[in-house]
Short mmCIF file of C-alpha atoms in Angstrom, two decimals:
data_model
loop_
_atom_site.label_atom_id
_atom_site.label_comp_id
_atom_site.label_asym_id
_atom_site.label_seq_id
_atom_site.Cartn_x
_atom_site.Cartn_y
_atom_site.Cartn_z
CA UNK U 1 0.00 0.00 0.00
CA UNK U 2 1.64 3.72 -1.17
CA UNK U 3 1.52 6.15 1.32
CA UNK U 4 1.33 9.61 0.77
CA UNK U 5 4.23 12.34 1.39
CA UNK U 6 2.32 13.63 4.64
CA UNK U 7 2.10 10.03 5.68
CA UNK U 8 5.67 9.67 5.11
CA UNK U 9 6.73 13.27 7.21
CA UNK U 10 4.08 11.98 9.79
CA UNK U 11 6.21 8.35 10.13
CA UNK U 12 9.60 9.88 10.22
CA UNK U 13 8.30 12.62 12.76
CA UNK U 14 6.94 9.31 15.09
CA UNK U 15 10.29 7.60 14.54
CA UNK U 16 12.22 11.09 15.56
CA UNK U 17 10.09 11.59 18.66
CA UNK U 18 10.57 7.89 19.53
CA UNK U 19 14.25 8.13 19.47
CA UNK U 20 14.55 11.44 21.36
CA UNK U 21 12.16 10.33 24.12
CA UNK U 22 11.99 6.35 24.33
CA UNK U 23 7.95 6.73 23.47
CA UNK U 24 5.45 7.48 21.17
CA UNK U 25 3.32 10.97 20.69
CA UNK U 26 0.09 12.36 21.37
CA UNK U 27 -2.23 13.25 18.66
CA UNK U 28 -2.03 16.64 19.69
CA UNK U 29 2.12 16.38 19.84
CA UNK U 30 1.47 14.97 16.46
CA UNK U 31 -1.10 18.11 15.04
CA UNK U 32 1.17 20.75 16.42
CA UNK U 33 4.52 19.43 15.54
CA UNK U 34 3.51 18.89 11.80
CA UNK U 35 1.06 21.98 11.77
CA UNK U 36 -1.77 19.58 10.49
CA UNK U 37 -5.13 21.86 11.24
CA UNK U 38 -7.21 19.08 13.02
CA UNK U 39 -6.76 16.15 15.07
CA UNK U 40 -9.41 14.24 12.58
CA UNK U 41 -6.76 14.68 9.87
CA UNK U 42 -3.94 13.16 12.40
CA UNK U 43 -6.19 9.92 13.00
CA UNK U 44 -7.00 9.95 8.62
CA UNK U 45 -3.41 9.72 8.42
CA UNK U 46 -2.29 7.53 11.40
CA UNK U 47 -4.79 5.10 9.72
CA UNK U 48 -3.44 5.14 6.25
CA UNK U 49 0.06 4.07 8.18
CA UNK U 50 -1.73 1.56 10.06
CA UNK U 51 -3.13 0.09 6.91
CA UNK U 52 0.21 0.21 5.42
CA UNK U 53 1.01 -2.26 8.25
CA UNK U 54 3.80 0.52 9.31
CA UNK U 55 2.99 0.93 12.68
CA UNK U 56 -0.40 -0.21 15.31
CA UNK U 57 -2.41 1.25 17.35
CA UNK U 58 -4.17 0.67 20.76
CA UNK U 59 -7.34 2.50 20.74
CA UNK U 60 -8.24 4.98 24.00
CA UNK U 61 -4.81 5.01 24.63
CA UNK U 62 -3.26 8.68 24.53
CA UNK U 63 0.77 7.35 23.35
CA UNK U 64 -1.10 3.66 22.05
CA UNK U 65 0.75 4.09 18.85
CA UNK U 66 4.02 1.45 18.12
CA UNK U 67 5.94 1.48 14.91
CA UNK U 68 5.86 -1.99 13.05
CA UNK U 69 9.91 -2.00 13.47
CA UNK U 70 9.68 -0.80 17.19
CA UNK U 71 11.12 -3.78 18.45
CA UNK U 72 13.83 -5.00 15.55
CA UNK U 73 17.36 -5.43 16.87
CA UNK U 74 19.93 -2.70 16.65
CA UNK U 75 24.29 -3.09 17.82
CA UNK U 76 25.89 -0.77 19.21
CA UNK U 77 29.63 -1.27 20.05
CA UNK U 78 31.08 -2.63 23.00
CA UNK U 79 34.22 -1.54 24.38
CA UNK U 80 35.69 -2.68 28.06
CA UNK U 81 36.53 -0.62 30.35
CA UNK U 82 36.85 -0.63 34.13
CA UNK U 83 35.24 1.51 36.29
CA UNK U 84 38.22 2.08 38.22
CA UNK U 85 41.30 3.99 37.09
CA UNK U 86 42.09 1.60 34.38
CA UNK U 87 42.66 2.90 30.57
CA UNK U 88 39.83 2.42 28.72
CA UNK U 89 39.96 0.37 25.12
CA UNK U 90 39.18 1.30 21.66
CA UNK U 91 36.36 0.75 20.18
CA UNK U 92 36.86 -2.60 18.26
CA UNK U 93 34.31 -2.56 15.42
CA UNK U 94 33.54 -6.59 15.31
CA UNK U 95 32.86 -5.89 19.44
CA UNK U 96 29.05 -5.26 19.60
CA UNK U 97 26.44 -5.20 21.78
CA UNK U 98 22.15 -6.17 20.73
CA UNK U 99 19.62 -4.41 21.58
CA UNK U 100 16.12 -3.70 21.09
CA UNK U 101 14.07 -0.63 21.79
CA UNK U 102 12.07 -1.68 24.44
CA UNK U 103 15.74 -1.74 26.30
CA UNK U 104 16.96 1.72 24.70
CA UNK U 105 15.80 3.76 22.15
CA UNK U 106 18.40 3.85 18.58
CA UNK U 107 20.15 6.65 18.49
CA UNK U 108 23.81 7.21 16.89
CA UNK U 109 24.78 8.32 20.09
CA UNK U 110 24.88 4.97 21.56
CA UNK U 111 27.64 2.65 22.96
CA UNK U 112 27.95 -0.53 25.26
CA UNK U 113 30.42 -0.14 28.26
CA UNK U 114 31.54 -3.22 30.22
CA UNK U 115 31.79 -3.11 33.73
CA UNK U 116 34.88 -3.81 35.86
CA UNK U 117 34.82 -3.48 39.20
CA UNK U 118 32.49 -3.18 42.20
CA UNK U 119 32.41 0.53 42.55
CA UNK U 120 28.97 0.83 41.49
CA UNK U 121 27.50 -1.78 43.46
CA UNK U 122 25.18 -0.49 45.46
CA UNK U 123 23.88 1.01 42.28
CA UNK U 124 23.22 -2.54 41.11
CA UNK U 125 25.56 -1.83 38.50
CA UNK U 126 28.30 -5.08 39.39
CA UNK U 127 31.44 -6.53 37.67
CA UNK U 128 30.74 -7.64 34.15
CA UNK U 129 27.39 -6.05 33.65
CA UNK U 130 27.11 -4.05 30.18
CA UNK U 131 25.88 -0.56 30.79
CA UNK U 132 24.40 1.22 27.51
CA UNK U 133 25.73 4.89 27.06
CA UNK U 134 24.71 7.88 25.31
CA UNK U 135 27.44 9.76 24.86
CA UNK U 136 27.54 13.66 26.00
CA UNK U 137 29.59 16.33 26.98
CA UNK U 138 27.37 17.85 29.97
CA UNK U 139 26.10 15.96 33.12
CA UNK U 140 23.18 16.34 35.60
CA UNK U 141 23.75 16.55 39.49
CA UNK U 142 23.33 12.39 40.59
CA UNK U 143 23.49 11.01 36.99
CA UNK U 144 25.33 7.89 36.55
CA UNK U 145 27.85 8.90 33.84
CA UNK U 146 31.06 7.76 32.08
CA UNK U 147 33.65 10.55 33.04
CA UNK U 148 37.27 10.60 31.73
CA UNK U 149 40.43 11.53 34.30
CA UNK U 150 41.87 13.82 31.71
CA UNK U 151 45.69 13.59 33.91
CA UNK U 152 45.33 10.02 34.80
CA UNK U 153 43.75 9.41 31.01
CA UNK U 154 41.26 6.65 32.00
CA UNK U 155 37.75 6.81 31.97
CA UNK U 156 35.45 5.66 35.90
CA UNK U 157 31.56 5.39 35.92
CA UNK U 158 30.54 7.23 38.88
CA UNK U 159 27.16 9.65 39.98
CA UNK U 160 28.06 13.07 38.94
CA UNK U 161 28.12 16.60 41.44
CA UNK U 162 29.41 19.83 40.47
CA UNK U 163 29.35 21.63 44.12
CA UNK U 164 31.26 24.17 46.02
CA UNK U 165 33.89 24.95 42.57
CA UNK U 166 34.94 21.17 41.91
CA UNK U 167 33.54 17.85 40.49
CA UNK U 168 32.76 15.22 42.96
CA UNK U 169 32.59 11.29 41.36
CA UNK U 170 30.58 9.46 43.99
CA UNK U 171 30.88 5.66 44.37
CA UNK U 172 28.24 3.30 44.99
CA UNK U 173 29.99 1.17 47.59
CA UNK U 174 30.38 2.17 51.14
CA UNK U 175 34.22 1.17 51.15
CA UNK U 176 35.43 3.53 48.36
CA UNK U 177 36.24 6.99 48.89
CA UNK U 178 34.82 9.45 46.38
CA UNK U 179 37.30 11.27 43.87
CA UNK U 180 36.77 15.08 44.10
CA UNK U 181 38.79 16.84 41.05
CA UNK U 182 38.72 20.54 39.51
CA UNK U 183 36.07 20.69 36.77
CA UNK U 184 38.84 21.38 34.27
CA UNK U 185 39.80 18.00 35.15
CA UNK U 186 37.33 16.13 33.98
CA UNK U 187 35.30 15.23 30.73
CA UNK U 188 31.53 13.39 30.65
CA UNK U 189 31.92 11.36 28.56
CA UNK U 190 28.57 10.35 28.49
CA UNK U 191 25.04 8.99 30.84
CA UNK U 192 23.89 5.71 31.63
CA UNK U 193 20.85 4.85 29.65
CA UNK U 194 20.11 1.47 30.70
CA UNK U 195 22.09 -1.51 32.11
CA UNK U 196 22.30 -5.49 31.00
CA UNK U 197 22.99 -7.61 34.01
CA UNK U 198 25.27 -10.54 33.49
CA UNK U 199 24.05 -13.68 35.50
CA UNK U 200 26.66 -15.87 36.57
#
């Protein structure tokens, strides 16, 4: 079944909001962010799409859409590092990680991190789980981030505070110290999105 250019904008604008915010739009988001006049015309063309067998819908549901593809796999690569002061590896391109998008929405941005160490454990993040990043450059006060030691040149996972003029990289486990640095010191290298727990 052909689908119309608006049908086509309307798909890739569901796929883009999908990927930004790990689930689907409104009908309104949908009117106002493709300046269609009426929410009648939104459903017209959310059924065409349907038809097309492009994405479903859950009726009296206000996000009940899902793309047909929602749920295909996607890699990301894998690189292992530990989350103590050990350098971290190159990517290695034939090193990749699964996933789906009910675990993390695709986005370019995306890498697989595995875990080293029990630094994190009272975070339930433990020694050879995979933790999914997103790489940024900016952090959050209490996000879980990747941050690179730019004098010891090694990258830690740690929860993230910029207080009183200097970065503080808090441990989850009682018996570690945390590491308090200038912020010149330090680069995010990017936040925890989701974490795959390895069962021994």
């Amino acid at each position: 079944m052909r689908i119309s250019d608006k049908q086509k904008q309307m798909l890739a604008f569901i796929e883009t909001f999908v990927g930004k915010n790990g689930y689907p739009p409104t009908h309104e988001e949908i009117r106002a962010g493709l300046k269609i006049s009426t929410k009648s015309l939104v459903n017209y063309h959310l059924e065409a799409l349907a038809g097309a067998s492009l994405l479903s819908r859950s009726p009296n549901t206000p996000r009940g859409i899902r793309l047909a593809n929602e749920r295909e796999p996607f890699t990301v690569p894998l690189t292992s590092s530990p989350m103590l002061l050990d350098n971290s590896a190159d990517f290695d391109e034939q090193d990749v990680v699964e996933l789906t998008c009910d675990i993390v929405s695709n986005t370019p941005d995306l890498y697989a991190l595995k875990v080293q160490g029990d630094s994190m454990m009272d975070a339930l993040v433990n020694d050879g789980d995979i933790v999914i990043i997103q790489r940024q450059n900016q952090a959050k006060n209490g996000e879980l981030v990747a941050v690179r030691l730019l004098e010891q040149d090694c990258t830690t996972l740690k929860h993230y505070y910029r207080e009183n003029g200097h970065v503080r990289l808090q441990p989850a486990n009682p018996t570690l110290e945390p590491i308090l640095v200038k912020p010149t010191a330090v680069q995010v290298e990017g936040k925890v999105m989701a974490i795959i727990r390895q069962v021994s």
